[in-house]
Amino acid sequence: MAEATNDPQPSTNENIQSDDTKAKDLARMRRIGGWHASAVLAAMTLFGAGSIWAAESGLLVAQLVALGNAYLAGTVMASIFHEWGHFSGAKLSGAIAPVRAKPVRFYFLFDFDMENNTARQFLWMSAGGISANWLIAIAAALLIPLNTYEGALLFAVLVGKAVNVSYFEVPIFLRTQETNNPQNELKVQLETVGLVQWPGLIAGLLVWLALV
């Protein structure tokens, strides 16, 4: 009976703190989401404008600008969708993943608590990032004309980024399923292959050459 009449104030404080944390996360998520959405829209606007200029003018400089815009748009979209894919996977799994006050290097918007989150939550987080890159590449193939140099390059960049992500993250994902030790598997992968660029560059170049 004594336990049932304990002062409930500590529980109330925990709930208030939890609500405050959620509100802060939501505000930060909206702010960073606005920045990222603006970056995607700006990149796609530049891509569209460059593509129209190249098509209507026939100028070499216009085509070069269109290609540069395509590479920029692909890089921006791949990076932003990848990080939001990770974040979505983490949140869907119920992981501790507080949103940063400011994104690191513009793209990295949250922290994943490796110490307190479970291996299952890590797998959800990892799968979200990997899936997002392939989904945006598929969306580009369906929505963007691939019969222009710049359209083909945009798609090729997205495929190349997805290849790099998969080359680095899929082995971590698979090994974590066996060992339940994502922190160690991430460390092993970094020491073994480091951050990879060449597989995606080669894959992207082959895709672009096949389309043009």
JSON list of C-alpha atoms in Angstrom, two decimals:
[
{"chain": "A", "resi": 1, "resn": "MET", "atom": "CA", "xyz": [0.00, 0.00, 0.00]},
{"chain": "A", "resi": 2, "resn": "ALA", "atom": "CA", "xyz": [2.88, 2.38, 0.74]},
{"chain": "A", "resi": 3, "resn": "GLU", "atom": "CA", "xyz": [4.30, 1.90, -2.76]},
{"chain": "A", "resi": 4, "resn": "ALA", "atom": "CA", "xyz": [0.97, 2.75, -4.35]},
{"chain": "A", "resi": 5, "resn": "THR", "atom": "CA", "xyz": [0.86, 6.13, -2.63]},
{"chain": "A", "resi": 6, "resn": "ASN", "atom": "CA", "xyz": [4.40, 7.25, -3.55]},
{"chain": "A", "resi": 7, "resn": "ASP", "atom": "CA", "xyz": [4.71, 10.80, -4.85]},
{"chain": "A", "resi": 8, "resn": "PRO", "atom": "CA", "xyz": [4.26, 10.58, -8.66]},
{"chain": "A", "resi": 9, "resn": "GLN", "atom": "CA", "xyz": [6.34, 13.74, -9.27]},
{"chain": "A", "resi": 10, "resn": "PRO", "atom": "CA", "xyz": [9.48, 11.94, -10.64]},
{"chain": "A", "resi": 11, "resn": "SER", "atom": "CA", "xyz": [7.36, 10.17, -13.25]},
{"chain": "A", "resi": 12, "resn": "THR", "atom": "CA", "xyz": [5.73, 13.48, -14.19]},
{"chain": "A", "resi": 13, "resn": "ASN", "atom": "CA", "xyz": [9.14, 15.10, -14.57]},
{"chain": "A", "resi": 14, "resn": "GLU", "atom": "CA", "xyz": [10.28, 12.27, -16.83]},
{"chain": "A", "resi": 15, "resn": "ASN", "atom": "CA", "xyz": [7.20, 12.70, -18.99]},
{"chain": "A", "resi": 16, "resn": "ILE", "atom": "CA", "xyz": [7.75, 16.46, -19.20]},
{"chain": "A", "resi": 17, "resn": "GLN", "atom": "CA", "xyz": [11.37, 15.93, -20.14]},
{"chain": "A", "resi": 18, "resn": "SER", "atom": "CA", "xyz": [10.36, 13.40, -22.76]},
{"chain": "A", "resi": 19, "resn": "ASP", "atom": "CA", "xyz": [7.77, 15.78, -24.20]},
{"chain": "A", "resi": 20, "resn": "ASP", "atom": "CA", "xyz": [10.31, 18.62, -24.22]},
{"chain": "A", "resi": 21, "resn": "THR", "atom": "CA", "xyz": [12.83, 16.42, -26.03]},
{"chain": "A", "resi": 22, "resn": "LYS", "atom": "CA", "xyz": [10.25, 15.38, -28.63]},
{"chain": "A", "resi": 23, "resn": "ALA", "atom": "CA", "xyz": [9.22, 18.99, -29.20]},
{"chain": "A", "resi": 24, "resn": "LYS", "atom": "CA", "xyz": [12.84, 20.08, -29.58]},
{"chain": "A", "resi": 25, "resn": "ASP", "atom": "CA", "xyz": [13.53, 17.21, -32.00]},
{"chain": "A", "resi": 26, "resn": "LEU", "atom": "CA", "xyz": [10.45, 18.09, -34.04]},
{"chain": "A", "resi": 27, "resn": "ALA", "atom": "CA", "xyz": [11.44, 21.75, -34.27]},
{"chain": "A", "resi": 28, "resn": "ARG", "atom": "CA", "xyz": [14.96, 20.84, -35.34]},
{"chain": "A", "resi": 29, "resn": "MET", "atom": "CA", "xyz": [13.68, 18.28, -37.82]},
{"chain": "A", "resi": 30, "resn": "ARG", "atom": "CA", "xyz": [11.39, 20.85, -39.43]},
{"chain": "A", "resi": 31, "resn": "ARG", "atom": "CA", "xyz": [14.18, 23.42, -39.64]},
{"chain": "A", "resi": 32, "resn": "ILE", "atom": "CA", "xyz": [16.74, 21.04, -41.16]},
{"chain": "A", "resi": 33, "resn": "GLY", "atom": "CA", "xyz": [14.06, 19.50, -43.36]},
{"chain": "A", "resi": 34, "resn": "GLY", "atom": "CA", "xyz": [13.32, 22.95, -44.73]},
{"chain": "A", "resi": 35, "resn": "TRP", "atom": "CA", "xyz": [16.99, 23.51, -45.52]},
{"chain": "A", "resi": 36, "resn": "HIS", "atom": "CA", "xyz": [17.28, 20.15, -47.21]},
{"chain": "A", "resi": 37, "resn": "ALA", "atom": "CA", "xyz": [14.05, 20.57, -49.19]},
{"chain": "A", "resi": 38, "resn": "SER", "atom": "CA", "xyz": [15.26, 23.96, -50.39]},
{"chain": "A", "resi": 39, "resn": "ALA", "atom": "CA", "xyz": [18.59, 22.45, -51.44]},
{"chain": "A", "resi": 40, "resn": "VAL", "atom": "CA", "xyz": [16.85, 19.71, -53.44]},
{"chain": "A", "resi": 41, "resn": "LEU", "atom": "CA", "xyz": [14.51, 22.19, -55.12]},
{"chain": "A", "resi": 42, "resn": "ALA", "atom": "CA", "xyz": [17.37, 24.55, -55.94]},
{"chain": "A", "resi": 43, "resn": "ALA", "atom": "CA", "xyz": [19.49, 21.73, -57.35]},
{"chain": "A", "resi": 44, "resn": "MET", "atom": "CA", "xyz": [16.61, 20.44, -59.50]},
{"chain": "A", "resi": 45, "resn": "THR", "atom": "CA", "xyz": [15.76, 23.97, -60.68]},
{"chain": "A", "resi": 46, "resn": "LEU", "atom": "CA", "xyz": [19.34, 24.50, -61.81]},
{"chain": "A", "resi": 47, "resn": "PHE", "atom": "CA", "xyz": [19.29, 21.10, -63.49]},
{"chain": "A", "resi": 48, "resn": "GLY", "atom": "CA", "xyz": [16.07, 21.93, -65.35]},
{"chain": "A", "resi": 49, "resn": "ALA", "atom": "CA", "xyz": [17.25, 25.39, -66.39]},
{"chain": "A", "resi": 50, "resn": "GLY", "atom": "CA", "xyz": [20.58, 24.06, -67.63]},
{"chain": "A", "resi": 51, "resn": "SER", "atom": "CA", "xyz": [18.87, 21.29, -69.55]},
{"chain": "A", "resi": 52, "resn": "ILE", "atom": "CA", "xyz": [16.52, 23.72, -71.30]},
{"chain": "A", "resi": 53, "resn": "TRP", "atom": "CA", "xyz": [19.38, 26.09, -72.13]},
{"chain": "A", "resi": 54, "resn": "ALA", "atom": "CA", "xyz": [21.41, 23.24, -73.62]},
{"chain": "A", "resi": 55, "resn": "ALA", "atom": "CA", "xyz": [18.47, 21.95, -75.67]},
{"chain": "A", "resi": 56, "resn": "GLU", "atom": "CA", "xyz": [17.40, 25.33, -77.03]},
{"chain": "A", "resi": 57, "resn": "SER", "atom": "CA", "xyz": [20.79, 26.91, -77.67]},
{"chain": "A", "resi": 58, "resn": "GLY", "atom": "CA", "xyz": [22.89, 23.97, -78.80]},
{"chain": "A", "resi": 59, "resn": "LEU", "atom": "CA", "xyz": [25.91, 25.71, -77.30]},
{"chain": "A", "resi": 60, "resn": "LEU", "atom": "CA", "xyz": [28.77, 23.63, -75.95]},
{"chain": "A", "resi": 61, "resn": "VAL", "atom": "CA", "xyz": [29.04, 25.83, -72.87]},
{"chain": "A", "resi": 62, "resn": "ALA", "atom": "CA", "xyz": [25.34, 25.29, -72.17]},
{"chain": "A", "resi": 63, "resn": "GLN", "atom": "CA", "xyz": [25.79, 21.54, -72.39]},
{"chain": "A", "resi": 64, "resn": "LEU", "atom": "CA", "xyz": [28.76, 21.67, -70.02]},
{"chain": "A", "resi": 65, "resn": "VAL", "atom": "CA", "xyz": [26.74, 23.73, -67.55]},
{"chain": "A", "resi": 66, "resn": "ALA", "atom": "CA", "xyz": [23.86, 21.25, -67.83]},
{"chain": "A", "resi": 67, "resn": "LEU", "atom": "CA", "xyz": [26.22, 18.37, -67.08]},
{"chain": "A", "resi": 68, "resn": "GLY", "atom": "CA", "xyz": [27.67, 20.20, -64.09]},
{"chain": "A", "resi": 69, "resn": "ASN", "atom": "CA", "xyz": [24.19, 20.90, -62.78]},
{"chain": "A", "resi": 70, "resn": "ALA", "atom": "CA", "xyz": [23.24, 17.26, -63.25]},
{"chain": "A", "resi": 71, "resn": "TYR", "atom": "CA", "xyz": [26.21, 16.09, -61.22]},
{"chain": "A", "resi": 72, "resn": "LEU", "atom": "CA", "xyz": [25.44, 18.63, -58.49]},
{"chain": "A", "resi": 73, "resn": "ALA", "atom": "CA", "xyz": [21.75, 17.69, -58.37]},
{"chain": "A", "resi": 74, "resn": "GLY", "atom": "CA", "xyz": [22.54, 13.98, -58.19]},
{"chain": "A", "resi": 75, "resn": "THR", "atom": "CA", "xyz": [25.07, 14.46, -55.40]},
{"chain": "A", "resi": 76, "resn": "VAL", "atom": "CA", "xyz": [22.77, 16.70, -53.34]},
{"chain": "A", "resi": 77, "resn": "MET", "atom": "CA", "xyz": [19.74, 14.44, -53.71]},
{"chain": "A", "resi": 78, "resn": "ALA", "atom": "CA", "xyz": [21.65, 11.23, -53.03]},
{"chain": "A", "resi": 79, "resn": "SER", "atom": "CA", "xyz": [23.21, 12.66, -49.87]},
{"chain": "A", "resi": 80, "resn": "ILE", "atom": "CA", "xyz": [20.03, 14.18, -48.48]},
{"chain": "A", "resi": 81, "resn": "PHE", "atom": "CA", "xyz": [17.80, 11.19, -49.20]},
{"chain": "A", "resi": 82, "resn": "HIS", "atom": "CA", "xyz": [20.42, 8.85, -47.76]},
{"chain": "A", "resi": 83, "resn": "GLU", "atom": "CA", "xyz": [20.55, 10.68, -44.42]},
{"chain": "A", "resi": 84, "resn": "TRP", "atom": "CA", "xyz": [16.78, 11.00, -44.19]},
{"chain": "A", "resi": 85, "resn": "GLY", "atom": "CA", "xyz": [16.50, 7.31, -45.01]},
{"chain": "A", "resi": 86, "resn": "HIS", "atom": "CA", "xyz": [18.81, 6.52, -42.09]},
{"chain": "A", "resi": 87, "resn": "PHE", "atom": "CA", "xyz": [16.81, 8.83, -39.83]},
{"chain": "A", "resi": 88, "resn": "SER", "atom": "CA", "xyz": [13.49, 7.31, -40.89]},
{"chain": "A", "resi": 89, "resn": "GLY", "atom": "CA", "xyz": [14.76, 3.79, -40.25]},
{"chain": "A", "resi": 90, "resn": "ALA", "atom": "CA", "xyz": [16.03, 4.79, -36.83]},
{"chain": "A", "resi": 91, "resn": "LYS", "atom": "CA", "xyz": [12.76, 6.44, -35.86]},
{"chain": "A", "resi": 92, "resn": "LEU", "atom": "CA", "xyz": [10.62, 3.56, -37.16]},
{"chain": "A", "resi": 93, "resn": "SER", "atom": "CA", "xyz": [12.62, 1.18, -34.98]},
{"chain": "A", "resi": 94, "resn": "GLY", "atom": "CA", "xyz": [12.16, 3.37, -31.89]},
{"chain": "A", "resi": 95, "resn": "ALA", "atom": "CA", "xyz": [15.89, 4.07, -31.64]},
{"chain": "A", "resi": 96, "resn": "ILE", "atom": "CA", "xyz": [17.45, 6.90, -29.66]},
{"chain": "A", "resi": 97, "resn": "ALA", "atom": "CA", "xyz": [18.31, 9.29, -32.49]},
{"chain": "A", "resi": 98, "resn": "PRO", "atom": "CA", "xyz": [18.22, 12.94, -31.41]},
{"chain": "A", "resi": 99, "resn": "VAL", "atom": "CA", "xyz": [18.22, 15.54, -34.14]},
{"chain": "A", "resi": 100, "resn": "ARG", "atom": "CA", "xyz": [21.24, 17.84, -34.15]},
{"chain": "A", "resi": 101, "resn": "ALA", "atom": "CA", "xyz": [20.86, 21.56, -33.54]},
{"chain": "A", "resi": 102, "resn": "LYS", "atom": "CA", "xyz": [22.75, 22.05, -36.83]},
{"chain": "A", "resi": 103, "resn": "PRO", "atom": "CA", "xyz": [23.55, 19.39, -39.42]},
{"chain": "A", "resi": 104, "resn": "VAL", "atom": "CA", "xyz": [27.20, 18.41, -39.69]},
{"chain": "A", "resi": 105, "resn": "ARG", "atom": "CA", "xyz": [28.66, 19.10, -43.15]},
{"chain": "A", "resi": 106, "resn": "PHE", "atom": "CA", "xyz": [25.11, 20.14, -44.08]},
{"chain": "A", "resi": 107, "resn": "TYR", "atom": "CA", "xyz": [23.80, 16.57, -44.49]},
{"chain": "A", "resi": 108, "resn": "PHE", "atom": "CA", "xyz": [24.24, 14.72, -41.17]},
{"chain": "A", "resi": 109, "resn": "LEU", "atom": "CA", "xyz": [21.13, 15.61, -39.19]},
{"chain": "A", "resi": 110, "resn": "PHE", "atom": "CA", "xyz": [21.01, 13.22, -36.23]},
{"chain": "A", "resi": 111, "resn": "ASP", "atom": "CA", "xyz": [23.04, 11.19, -33.77]},
{"chain": "A", "resi": 112, "resn": "PHE", "atom": "CA", "xyz": [22.55, 7.44, -33.41]},
{"chain": "A", "resi": 113, "resn": "ASP", "atom": "CA", "xyz": [23.21, 6.22, -29.86]},
{"chain": "A", "resi": 114, "resn": "MET", "atom": "CA", "xyz": [25.40, 3.18, -30.54]},
{"chain": "A", "resi": 115, "resn": "GLU", "atom": "CA", "xyz": [25.79, 2.41, -26.85]},
{"chain": "A", "resi": 116, "resn": "ASN", "atom": "CA", "xyz": [22.10, 2.25, -25.95]},
{"chain": "A", "resi": 117, "resn": "ASN", "atom": "CA", "xyz": [20.34, 1.30, -29.18]},
{"chain": "A", "resi": 118, "resn": "THR", "atom": "CA", "xyz": [20.00, -2.37, -30.07]},
{"chain": "A", "resi": 119, "resn": "ALA", "atom": "CA", "xyz": [21.45, -4.22, -33.04]},
{"chain": "A", "resi": 120, "resn": "ARG", "atom": "CA", "xyz": [17.92, -4.51, -34.46]},
{"chain": "A", "resi": 121, "resn": "GLN", "atom": "CA", "xyz": [17.53, -0.74, -34.33]},
{"chain": "A", "resi": 122, "resn": "PHE", "atom": "CA", "xyz": [20.89, -0.32, -36.04]},
{"chain": "A", "resi": 123, "resn": "LEU", "atom": "CA", "xyz": [19.76, -2.67, -38.81]},
{"chain": "A", "resi": 124, "resn": "TRP", "atom": "CA", "xyz": [16.61, -0.63, -39.34]},
{"chain": "A", "resi": 125, "resn": "MET", "atom": "CA", "xyz": [18.65, 2.56, -39.45]},
{"chain": "A", "resi": 126, "resn": "SER", "atom": "CA", "xyz": [21.14, 1.04, -41.89]},
{"chain": "A", "resi": 127, "resn": "ALA", "atom": "CA", "xyz": [18.45, -0.43, -44.16]},
{"chain": "A", "resi": 128, "resn": "GLY", "atom": "CA", "xyz": [16.70, 2.93, -44.34]},
{"chain": "A", "resi": 129, "resn": "GLY", "atom": "CA", "xyz": [19.76, 4.69, -45.72]},
{"chain": "A", "resi": 130, "resn": "ILE", "atom": "CA", "xyz": [20.61, 1.98, -48.23]},
{"chain": "A", "resi": 131, "resn": "SER", "atom": "CA", "xyz": [17.01, 1.73, -49.47]},
{"chain": "A", "resi": 132, "resn": "ALA", "atom": "CA", "xyz": [16.64, 5.49, -49.85]},
{"chain": "A", "resi": 133, "resn": "ASN", "atom": "CA", "xyz": [19.51, 5.70, -52.33]},
{"chain": "A", "resi": 134, "resn": "TRP", "atom": "CA", "xyz": [18.11, 2.99, -54.56]},
{"chain": "A", "resi": 135, "resn": "LEU", "atom": "CA", "xyz": [14.57, 4.37, -54.35]},
{"chain": "A", "resi": 136, "resn": "ILE", "atom": "CA", "xyz": [15.65, 7.85, -55.46]},
{"chain": "A", "resi": 137, "resn": "ALA", "atom": "CA", "xyz": [17.60, 6.30, -58.34]},
{"chain": "A", "resi": 138, "resn": "ILE", "atom": "CA", "xyz": [14.52, 4.34, -59.42]},
{"chain": "A", "resi": 139, "resn": "ALA", "atom": "CA", "xyz": [12.37, 7.47, -59.12]},
{"chain": "A", "resi": 140, "resn": "ALA", "atom": "CA", "xyz": [14.80, 9.39, -61.33]},
{"chain": "A", "resi": 141, "resn": "ALA", "atom": "CA", "xyz": [14.66, 6.65, -63.97]},
{"chain": "A", "resi": 142, "resn": "LEU", "atom": "CA", "xyz": [10.87, 6.93, -64.03]},
{"chain": "A", "resi": 143, "resn": "LEU", "atom": "CA", "xyz": [10.51, 10.71, -63.84]},
{"chain": "A", "resi": 144, "resn": "ILE", "atom": "CA", "xyz": [13.53, 12.22, -65.62]},
{"chain": "A", "resi": 145, "resn": "PRO", "atom": "CA", "xyz": [14.20, 11.90, -69.38]},
{"chain": "A", "resi": 146, "resn": "LEU", "atom": "CA", "xyz": [17.27, 9.73, -69.83]},
{"chain": "A", "resi": 147, "resn": "ASN", "atom": "CA", "xyz": [17.72, 10.52, -73.52]},
{"chain": "A", "resi": 148, "resn": "THR", "atom": "CA", "xyz": [19.78, 13.65, -72.85]},
{"chain": "A", "resi": 149, "resn": "TYR", "atom": "CA", "xyz": [23.39, 13.81, -71.70]},
{"chain": "A", "resi": 150, "resn": "GLU", "atom": "CA", "xyz": [22.45, 15.60, -68.51]},
{"chain": "A", "resi": 151, "resn": "GLY", "atom": "CA", "xyz": [19.45, 13.39, -67.72]},
{"chain": "A", "resi": 152, "resn": "ALA", "atom": "CA", "xyz": [21.57, 10.29, -68.16]},
{"chain": "A", "resi": 153, "resn": "LEU", "atom": "CA", "xyz": [24.29, 11.80, -65.96]},
{"chain": "A", "resi": 154, "resn": "LEU", "atom": "CA", "xyz": [21.86, 12.64, -63.16]},
{"chain": "A", "resi": 155, "resn": "PHE", "atom": "CA", "xyz": [20.63, 9.05, -63.14]},
{"chain": "A", "resi": 156, "resn": "ALA", "atom": "CA", "xyz": [24.18, 7.71, -63.36]},
{"chain": "A", "resi": 157, "resn": "VAL", "atom": "CA", "xyz": [25.27, 9.81, -60.36]},
{"chain": "A", "resi": 158, "resn": "LEU", "atom": "CA", "xyz": [22.35, 8.50, -58.29]},
{"chain": "A", "resi": 159, "resn": "VAL", "atom": "CA", "xyz": [23.19, 4.92, -59.25]},
{"chain": "A", "resi": 160, "resn": "GLY", "atom": "CA", "xyz": [26.87, 5.48, -58.47]},
{"chain": "A", "resi": 161, "resn": "LYS", "atom": "CA", "xyz": [26.07, 6.90, -55.04]},
{"chain": "A", "resi": 162, "resn": "ALA", "atom": "CA", "xyz": [23.77, 3.95, -54.34]},
{"chain": "A", "resi": 163, "resn": "VAL", "atom": "CA", "xyz": [26.55, 1.55, -55.34]},
{"chain": "A", "resi": 164, "resn": "ASN", "atom": "CA", "xyz": [29.04, 3.23, -53.00]},
{"chain": "A", "resi": 165, "resn": "VAL", "atom": "CA", "xyz": [26.56, 3.17, -50.12]},
{"chain": "A", "resi": 166, "resn": "SER", "atom": "CA", "xyz": [25.80, -0.50, -50.73]},
{"chain": "A", "resi": 167, "resn": "TYR", "atom": "CA", "xyz": [29.46, -1.43, -51.10]},
{"chain": "A", "resi": 168, "resn": "PHE", "atom": "CA", "xyz": [30.25, 0.13, -47.74]},
{"chain": "A", "resi": 169, "resn": "GLU", "atom": "CA", "xyz": [27.10, -0.47, -45.68]},
{"chain": "A", "resi": 170, "resn": "VAL", "atom": "CA", "xyz": [25.70, -3.83, -46.85]},
{"chain": "A", "resi": 171, "resn": "PRO", "atom": "CA", "xyz": [28.65, -5.85, -45.43]},
{"chain": "A", "resi": 172, "resn": "ILE", "atom": "CA", "xyz": [28.16, -4.10, -42.08]},
{"chain": "A", "resi": 173, "resn": "PHE", "atom": "CA", "xyz": [24.45, -4.90, -42.22]},
{"chain": "A", "resi": 174, "resn": "LEU", "atom": "CA", "xyz": [25.04, -8.58, -43.01]},
{"chain": "A", "resi": 175, "resn": "ARG", "atom": "CA", "xyz": [27.73, -9.10, -40.38]},
{"chain": "A", "resi": 176, "resn": "THR", "atom": "CA", "xyz": [25.69, -7.30, -37.74]},
{"chain": "A", "resi": 177, "resn": "GLN", "atom": "CA", "xyz": [22.88, -9.80, -38.31]},
{"chain": "A", "resi": 178, "resn": "GLU", "atom": "CA", "xyz": [25.31, -12.53, -37.22]},
{"chain": "A", "resi": 179, "resn": "THR", "atom": "CA", "xyz": [27.30, -10.80, -34.47]},
{"chain": "A", "resi": 180, "resn": "ASN", "atom": "CA", "xyz": [24.80, -8.26, -33.05]},
{"chain": "A", "resi": 181, "resn": "ASN", "atom": "CA", "xyz": [27.77, -5.90, -32.67]},
{"chain": "A", "resi": 182, "resn": "PRO", "atom": "CA", "xyz": [27.25, -3.00, -35.12]},
{"chain": "A", "resi": 183, "resn": "GLN", "atom": "CA", "xyz": [29.86, -0.78, -33.49]},
{"chain": "A", "resi": 184, "resn": "ASN", "atom": "CA", "xyz": [32.60, -3.33, -34.06]},
{"chain": "A", "resi": 185, "resn": "GLU", "atom": "CA", "xyz": [31.41, -4.13, -37.58]},
{"chain": "A", "resi": 186, "resn": "LEU", "atom": "CA", "xyz": [31.47, -0.45, -38.51]},
{"chain": "A", "resi": 187, "resn": "LYS", "atom": "CA", "xyz": [35.00, -0.14, -37.15]},
{"chain": "A", "resi": 188, "resn": "VAL", "atom": "CA", "xyz": [36.12, -3.25, -39.07]},
{"chain": "A", "resi": 189, "resn": "GLN", "atom": "CA", "xyz": [34.63, -1.93, -42.32]},
{"chain": "A", "resi": 190, "resn": "LEU", "atom": "CA", "xyz": [36.29, 1.46, -41.93]},
{"chain": "A", "resi": 191, "resn": "GLU", "atom": "CA", "xyz": [39.65, -0.18, -41.27]},
{"chain": "A", "resi": 192, "resn": "THR", "atom": "CA", "xyz": [39.20, -2.65, -44.15]},
{"chain": "A", "resi": 193, "resn": "VAL", "atom": "CA", "xyz": [37.89, -0.57, -47.05]},
{"chain": "A", "resi": 194, "resn": "GLY", "atom": "CA", "xyz": [37.59, 2.99, -45.73]},
{"chain": "A", "resi": 195, "resn": "LEU", "atom": "CA", "xyz": [35.10, 5.39, -47.29]},
{"chain": "A", "resi": 196, "resn": "VAL", "atom": "CA", "xyz": [34.73, 4.18, -50.87]},
{"chain": "A", "resi": 197, "resn": "GLN", "atom": "CA", "xyz": [34.40, 6.25, -54.05]},
{"chain": "A", "resi": 198, "resn": "TRP", "atom": "CA", "xyz": [35.77, 4.20, -56.94]},
{"chain": "A", "resi": 199, "resn": "PRO", "atom": "CA", "xyz": [33.05, 1.51, -57.21]},
{"chain": "A", "resi": 200, "resn": "GLY", "atom": "CA", "xyz": [30.37, 4.17, -57.60]},
{"chain": "A", "resi": 201, "resn": "LEU", "atom": "CA", "xyz": [32.44, 6.24, -60.03]},
{"chain": "A", "resi": 202, "resn": "ILE", "atom": "CA", "xyz": [33.00, 3.23, -62.26]},
{"chain": "A", "resi": 203, "resn": "ALA", "atom": "CA", "xyz": [29.38, 2.08, -62.04]},
{"chain": "A", "resi": 204, "resn": "GLY", "atom": "CA", "xyz": [28.09, 5.58, -62.72]},
{"chain": "A", "resi": 205, "resn": "LEU", "atom": "CA", "xyz": [30.37, 6.05, -65.71]},
{"chain": "A", "resi": 206, "resn": "LEU", "atom": "CA", "xyz": [29.29, 2.72, -67.19]},
{"chain": "A", "resi": 207, "resn": "VAL", "atom": "CA", "xyz": [25.59, 3.62, -66.71]},
{"chain": "A", "resi": 208, "resn": "TRP", "atom": "CA", "xyz": [26.09, 7.02, -68.33]},
{"chain": "A", "resi": 209, "resn": "LEU", "atom": "CA", "xyz": [27.99, 5.58, -71.30]},
{"chain": "A", "resi": 210, "resn": "ALA", "atom": "CA", "xyz": [25.31, 2.92, -71.77]},
{"chain": "A", "resi": 211, "resn": "LEU", "atom": "CA", "xyz": [22.57, 5.56, -71.90]},
{"chain": "A", "resi": 212, "resn": "VAL", "atom": "CA", "xyz": [24.27, 8.09, -74.17]}
]
